[in-house]
Amino acid sequence: MMDFDADLGFYISALGEKKDILELGCGSGRLSRALAARGHRVTGLDNSSEMLARARAWDTATTYVHGDMTEFSLQKRFDAVIIPYNTLNLLPEPGKVGHCLQHIRDHLRDDGLLLLQIFLPGGATLATGASRTFQFRIFTRPDGGKIIKETLKNYQQENQRMTLTERYRVRPKQGTGKTEDLAHTLDLLALSSADWRGLIRKAGFTISREYGDYTLSPFVEGKDSRLLLTAKAGVPL
């Protein structure tokens, strides 16, 4: 994840000239560093002391704060708050999401922006309640080797949770290197797009843009499992 920057264009495009930025769930500062390098004044908040130590070691231009994204008070208002890469899905239930969104609203200046990336379980999963799905893809590396990506999703309809496991099997061209197997598992809050919109609006935001991928293509209901969303503080009159 250190070199991942496919989502950066979304934040740069949406932020424009807005300078004071709060990133919730900043981790080791991947996105905070990139935005600070482009002239934004960034505060990053995370509940992992280990990840924040890494962030501070790599970046002295950003203010990093230890805290809980559902309960924080920074005594400052920001031009924008961002929660990247499905971090909001890591909260255990909709009530916690509501607490987080309300704290964000309290920390935004008038007409401030909220930028989110949210994981969605997909229309077919929600419609059928299917519990397990498996996806398998093979990518060709520049050196002629292969990367095999396996994605296992286990959806629990009764509590709106999804366990998402991604496994990467790196297979270099024969005789050029060693094989590697990498994996990570996330337990995600798997709400529908309508439920996410309801929580956002209830917290006092107006949704202005929705995209389905990092090329900023319009979000397609029932098809896209990624929702990139821009919302403005305040509700329409």
PDB file of N, CA and C in Angstrom, residues 104-160:
ATOM      1  N   ILE A 104     -17.305  15.145  12.316  1.00  0.00           N
ATOM      2  CA  ILE A 104     -16.775  15.782  11.116  1.00  0.00           C
ATOM      3  C   ILE A 104     -17.509  17.078  10.838  1.00  0.00           C
ATOM      4  N   ARG A 105     -18.832  17.025  10.909  1.00  0.00           N
ATOM      5  CA  ARG A 105     -19.639  18.233  10.653  1.00  0.00           C
ATOM      6  C   ARG A 105     -19.244  19.359  11.593  1.00  0.00           C
ATOM      7  N   ASP A 106     -18.970  19.027  12.849  1.00  0.00           N
ATOM      8  CA  ASP A 106     -18.597  20.029  13.842  1.00  0.00           C
ATOM      9  C   ASP A 106     -17.209  20.616  13.588  1.00  0.00           C
ATOM     10  N   HIS A 107     -16.382  19.910  12.805  1.00  0.00           N
ATOM     11  CA  HIS A 107     -15.012  20.361  12.553  1.00  0.00           C
ATOM     12  C   HIS A 107     -14.832  21.013  11.186  1.00  0.00           C
ATOM     13  N   LEU A 108     -15.920  21.151  10.428  1.00  0.00           N
ATOM     14  CA  LEU A 108     -15.830  21.753   9.103  1.00  0.00           C
ATOM     15  C   LEU A 108     -16.262  23.212   9.121  1.00  0.00           C
ATOM     16  N   ARG A 109     -15.571  24.027   8.347  1.00  0.00           N
ATOM     17  CA  ARG A 109     -16.004  25.395   8.126  1.00  0.00           C
ATOM     18  C   ARG A 109     -17.272  25.402   7.283  1.00  0.00           C
ATOM     19  N   ASP A 110     -17.942  26.549   7.254  1.00  0.00           N
ATOM     20  CA  ASP A 110     -19.138  26.671   6.423  1.00  0.00           C
ATOM     21  C   ASP A 110     -18.801  26.307   4.983  1.00  0.00           C
ATOM     22  N   ASP A 111     -19.624  25.497   4.374  1.00  0.00           N
ATOM     23  CA  ASP A 111     -19.433  25.040   3.000  1.00  0.00           C
ATOM     24  C   ASP A 111     -18.183  24.168   2.849  1.00  0.00           C
ATOM     25  N   GLY A 112     -17.723  23.569   3.962  1.00  0.00           N
ATOM     26  CA  GLY A 112     -16.595  22.648   3.872  1.00  0.00           C
ATOM     27  C   GLY A 112     -16.979  21.363   3.168  1.00  0.00           C
ATOM     28  N   LEU A 113     -15.960  20.585   2.772  1.00  0.00           N
ATOM     29  CA  LEU A 113     -16.176  19.368   1.997  1.00  0.00           C
ATOM     30  C   LEU A 113     -15.886  18.116   2.814  1.00  0.00           C
ATOM     31  N   LEU A 114     -16.652  17.066   2.543  1.00  0.00           N
ATOM     32  CA  LEU A 114     -16.394  15.724   3.047  1.00  0.00           C
ATOM     33  C   LEU A 114     -16.132  14.832   1.837  1.00  0.00           C
ATOM     34  N   LEU A 115     -14.979  14.152   1.825  1.00  0.00           N
ATOM     35  CA  LEU A 115     -14.611  13.263   0.729  1.00  0.00           C
ATOM     36  C   LEU A 115     -14.436  11.855   1.273  1.00  0.00           C
ATOM     37  N   LEU A 116     -15.133  10.891   0.667  1.00  0.00           N
ATOM     38  CA  LEU A 116     -15.136   9.521   1.161  1.00  0.00           C
ATOM     39  C   LEU A 116     -14.868   8.528   0.047  1.00  0.00           C
ATOM     40  N   GLN A 117     -14.219   7.416   0.395  1.00  0.00           N
ATOM     41  CA  GLN A 117     -14.267   6.211  -0.420  1.00  0.00           C
ATOM     42  C   GLN A 117     -14.924   5.139   0.419  1.00  0.00           C
ATOM     43  N   ILE A 118     -16.015   4.568  -0.100  1.00  0.00           N
ATOM     44  CA  ILE A 118     -16.812   3.589   0.630  1.00  0.00           C
ATOM     45  C   ILE A 118     -16.880   2.294  -0.169  1.00  0.00           C
ATOM     46  N   PHE A 119     -16.728   1.174   0.514  1.00  0.00           N
ATOM     47  CA  PHE A 119     -16.922  -0.132  -0.111  1.00  0.00           C
ATOM     48  C   PHE A 119     -18.395  -0.509  -0.054  1.00  0.00           C
ATOM     49  N   LEU A 120     -18.916  -1.035  -1.170  1.00  0.00           N
ATOM     50  CA  LEU A 120     -20.298  -1.510  -1.237  1.00  0.00           C
ATOM     51  C   LEU A 120     -20.309  -3.001  -1.558  1.00  0.00           C
ATOM     52  N   PRO A 121     -21.229  -3.768  -0.960  1.00  0.00           N
ATOM     53  CA  PRO A 121     -21.249  -5.206  -1.193  1.00  0.00           C
ATOM     54  C   PRO A 121     -21.753  -5.614  -2.568  1.00  0.00           C
ATOM     55  N   GLY A 122     -22.384  -4.713  -3.315  1.00  0.00           N
ATOM     56  CA  GLY A 122     -22.886  -5.056  -4.639  1.00  0.00           C
ATOM     57  C   GLY A 122     -24.365  -5.383  -4.609  1.00  0.00           C
ATOM     58  N   GLY A 123     -25.060  -4.980  -5.663  1.00  0.00           N
ATOM     59  CA  GLY A 123     -26.511  -5.163  -5.706  1.00  0.00           C
ATOM     60  C   GLY A 123     -26.937  -6.614  -5.645  1.00  0.00           C
ATOM     61  N   ALA A 124     -26.208  -7.499  -6.333  1.00  0.00           N
ATOM     62  CA  ALA A 124     -26.586  -8.911  -6.347  1.00  0.00           C
ATOM     63  C   ALA A 124     -26.460  -9.524  -4.962  1.00  0.00           C
ATOM     64  N   THR A 125     -25.406  -9.179  -4.247  1.00  0.00           N
ATOM     65  CA  THR A 125     -25.213  -9.708  -2.887  1.00  0.00           C
ATOM     66  C   THR A 125     -26.330  -9.256  -1.967  1.00  0.00           C
ATOM     67  N   LEU A 126     -26.689  -7.961  -2.033  1.00  0.00           N
ATOM     68  CA  LEU A 126     -27.751  -7.442  -1.179  1.00  0.00           C
ATOM     69  C   LEU A 126     -29.106  -8.044  -1.542  1.00  0.00           C
ATOM     70  N   ALA A 127     -29.338  -8.258  -2.833  1.00  0.00           N
ATOM     71  CA  ALA A 127     -30.640  -8.766  -3.278  1.00  0.00           C
ATOM     72  C   ALA A 127     -30.841 -10.231  -2.911  1.00  0.00           C
ATOM     73  N   THR A 128     -29.782 -11.021  -3.018  1.00  0.00           N
ATOM     74  CA  THR A 128     -29.912 -12.462  -2.798  1.00  0.00           C
ATOM     75  C   THR A 128     -29.500 -12.893  -1.402  1.00  0.00           C
ATOM     76  N   GLY A 129     -28.723 -12.028  -0.713  1.00  0.00           N
ATOM     77  CA  GLY A 129     -28.192 -12.420   0.582  1.00  0.00           C
ATOM     78  C   GLY A 129     -27.127 -13.499   0.472  1.00  0.00           C
ATOM     79  N   ALA A 130     -26.537 -13.640  -0.728  1.00  0.00           N
ATOM     80  CA  ALA A 130     -25.507 -14.655  -0.945  1.00  0.00           C
ATOM     81  C   ALA A 130     -24.387 -14.471   0.066  1.00  0.00           C
ATOM     82  N   SER A 131     -23.964 -15.569   0.706  1.00  0.00           N
ATOM     83  CA  SER A 131     -23.029 -15.440   1.819  1.00  0.00           C
ATOM     84  C   SER A 131     -21.570 -15.439   1.394  1.00  0.00           C
ATOM     85  N   ARG A 132     -21.231 -16.172   0.310  1.00  0.00           N
ATOM     86  CA  ARG A 132     -19.823 -16.274  -0.061  1.00  0.00           C
ATOM     87  C   ARG A 132     -19.660 -16.103  -1.575  1.00  0.00           C
ATOM     88  N   THR A 133     -18.684 -15.299  -1.960  1.00  0.00           N
ATOM     89  CA  THR A 133     -18.318 -15.173  -3.371  1.00  0.00           C
ATOM     90  C   THR A 133     -16.798 -15.247  -3.484  1.00  0.00           C
ATOM     91  N   PHE A 134     -16.336 -15.713  -4.633  1.00  0.00           N
ATOM     92  CA  PHE A 134     -14.904 -15.859  -4.874  1.00  0.00           C
ATOM     93  C   PHE A 134     -14.583 -15.327  -6.258  1.00  0.00           C
ATOM     94  N   GLN A 135     -13.557 -14.458  -6.339  1.00  0.00           N
ATOM     95  CA  GLN A 135     -13.118 -13.910  -7.618  1.00  0.00           C
ATOM     96  C   GLN A 135     -11.645 -14.225  -7.816  1.00  0.00           C
ATOM     97  N   PHE A 136     -11.296 -14.448  -9.080  1.00  0.00           N
ATOM     98  CA  PHE A 136      -9.945 -14.879  -9.412  1.00  0.00           C
ATOM     99  C   PHE A 136      -9.502 -14.127 -10.657  1.00  0.00           C
ATOM    100  N   ARG A 137      -8.356 -13.408 -10.552  1.00  0.00           N
ATOM    101  CA  ARG A 137      -7.845 -12.662 -11.703  1.00  0.00           C
ATOM    102  C   ARG A 137      -6.337 -12.868 -11.818  1.00  0.00           C
ATOM    103  N   ILE A 138      -5.846 -12.829 -13.063  1.00  0.00           N
ATOM    104  CA  ILE A 138      -4.415 -12.963 -13.321  1.00  0.00           C
ATOM    105  C   ILE A 138      -3.938 -11.726 -14.075  1.00  0.00           C
ATOM    106  N   PHE A 139      -2.876 -11.095 -13.552  1.00  0.00           N
ATOM    107  CA  PHE A 139      -2.284  -9.919 -14.183  1.00  0.00           C
ATOM    108  C   PHE A 139      -0.880 -10.271 -14.655  1.00  0.00           C
ATOM    109  N   THR A 140      -0.514  -9.768 -15.832  1.00  0.00           N
ATOM    110  CA  THR A 140       0.831  -9.982 -16.359  1.00  0.00           C
ATOM    111  C   THR A 140       1.753  -8.861 -15.921  1.00  0.00           C
ATOM    112  N   ARG A 141       2.898  -9.217 -15.328  1.00  0.00           N
ATOM    113  CA  ARG A 141       3.890  -8.237 -14.883  1.00  0.00           C
ATOM    114  C   ARG A 141       4.775  -7.815 -16.053  1.00  0.00           C
ATOM    115  N   PRO A 142       5.370  -6.618 -15.958  1.00  0.00           N
ATOM    116  CA  PRO A 142       6.271  -6.166 -17.047  1.00  0.00           C
ATOM    117  C   PRO A 142       7.415  -7.126 -17.331  1.00  0.00           C
ATOM    118  N   ASP A 143       7.860  -7.884 -16.294  1.00  0.00           N
ATOM    119  CA  ASP A 143       8.984  -8.807 -16.492  1.00  0.00           C
ATOM    120  C   ASP A 143       8.551 -10.152 -17.071  1.00  0.00           C
ATOM    121  N   GLY A 144       7.247 -10.269 -17.387  1.00  0.00           N
ATOM    122  CA  GLY A 144       6.749 -11.519 -17.937  1.00  0.00           C
ATOM    123  C   GLY A 144       6.167 -12.460 -16.909  1.00  0.00           C
ATOM    124  N   GLY A 145       6.301 -12.128 -15.638  1.00  0.00           N
ATOM    125  CA  GLY A 145       5.714 -12.930 -14.583  1.00  0.00           C
ATOM    126  C   GLY A 145       4.225 -12.662 -14.420  1.00  0.00           C
ATOM    127  N   LYS A 146       3.636 -13.246 -13.401  1.00  0.00           N
ATOM    128  CA  LYS A 146       2.202 -13.123 -13.167  1.00  0.00           C
ATOM    129  C   LYS A 146       1.920 -12.720 -11.721  1.00  0.00           C
ATOM    130  N   ILE A 147       0.810 -12.021 -11.524  1.00  0.00           N
ATOM    131  CA  ILE A 147       0.250 -11.798 -10.195  1.00  0.00           C
ATOM    132  C   ILE A 147      -1.154 -12.388 -10.204  1.00  0.00           C
ATOM    133  N   ILE A 148      -1.381 -13.310  -9.326  1.00  0.00           N
ATOM    134  CA  ILE A 148      -2.695 -13.944  -9.207  1.00  0.00           C
ATOM    135  C   ILE A 148      -3.404 -13.317  -8.006  1.00  0.00           C
ATOM    136  N   LYS A 149      -4.545 -12.698  -8.247  1.00  0.00           N
ATOM    137  CA  LYS A 149      -5.315 -12.071  -7.174  1.00  0.00           C
ATOM    138  C   LYS A 149      -6.570 -12.887  -6.908  1.00  0.00           C
ATOM    139  N   GLU A 150      -6.740 -13.287  -5.652  1.00  0.00           N
ATOM    140  CA  GLU A 150      -7.932 -14.013  -5.222  1.00  0.00           C
ATOM    141  C   GLU A 150      -8.684 -13.160  -4.206  1.00  0.00           C
ATOM    142  N   THR A 151      -9.961 -12.973  -4.425  1.00  0.00           N
ATOM    143  CA  THR A 151     -10.793 -12.178  -3.521  1.00  0.00           C
ATOM    144  C   THR A 151     -11.933 -13.036  -3.007  1.00  0.00           C
ATOM    145  N   LEU A 152     -12.000 -13.177  -1.700  1.00  0.00           N
ATOM    146  CA  LEU A 152     -13.058 -13.958  -1.056  1.00  0.00           C
ATOM    147  C   LEU A 152     -13.908 -13.017  -0.214  1.00  0.00           C
ATOM    148  N   LYS A 153     -15.221 -13.010  -0.466  1.00  0.00           N
ATOM    149  CA  LYS A 153     -16.142 -12.176   0.288  1.00  0.00           C
ATOM    150  C   LYS A 153     -17.151 -13.069   1.012  1.00  0.00           C
ATOM    151  N   ASN A 154     -17.310 -12.808   2.300  1.00  0.00           N
ATOM    152  CA  ASN A 154     -18.265 -13.548   3.107  1.00  0.00           C
ATOM    153  C   ASN A 154     -19.223 -12.552   3.738  1.00  0.00           C
ATOM    154  N   TYR A 155     -20.460 -12.519   3.261  1.00  0.00           N
ATOM    155  CA  TYR A 155     -21.447 -11.516   3.668  1.00  0.00           C
ATOM    156  C   TYR A 155     -22.387 -12.086   4.716  1.00  0.00           C
ATOM    157  N   GLN A 156     -22.554 -11.352   5.833  1.00  0.00           N
ATOM    158  CA  GLN A 156     -23.488 -11.745   6.893  1.00  0.00           C
ATOM    159  C   GLN A 156     -24.674 -10.770   6.871  1.00  0.00           C
ATOM    160  N   GLN A 157     -25.743 -11.191   6.258  1.00  0.00           N
ATOM    161  CA  GLN A 157     -26.887 -10.306   6.045  1.00  0.00           C
ATOM    162  C   GLN A 157     -27.508  -9.833   7.353  1.00  0.00           C
ATOM    163  N   GLU A 158     -27.492 -10.691   8.381  1.00  0.00           N
ATOM    164  CA  GLU A 158     -28.174 -10.360   9.622  1.00  0.00           C
ATOM    165  C   GLU A 158     -27.542  -9.180  10.350  1.00  0.00           C
ATOM    166  N   ASN A 159     -26.247  -8.976  10.204  1.00  0.00           N
ATOM    167  CA  ASN A 159     -25.610  -7.846  10.889  1.00  0.00           C
ATOM    168  C   ASN A 159     -24.919  -6.883   9.927  1.00  0.00           C
ATOM    169  N   GLN A 160     -25.192  -7.028   8.636  1.00  0.00           N
ATOM    170  CA  GLN A 160     -24.686  -6.116   7.604  1.00  0.00           C
ATOM    171  C   GLN A 160     -23.162  -5.997   7.660  1.00  0.00           C
TER     172      GLN A 160
END
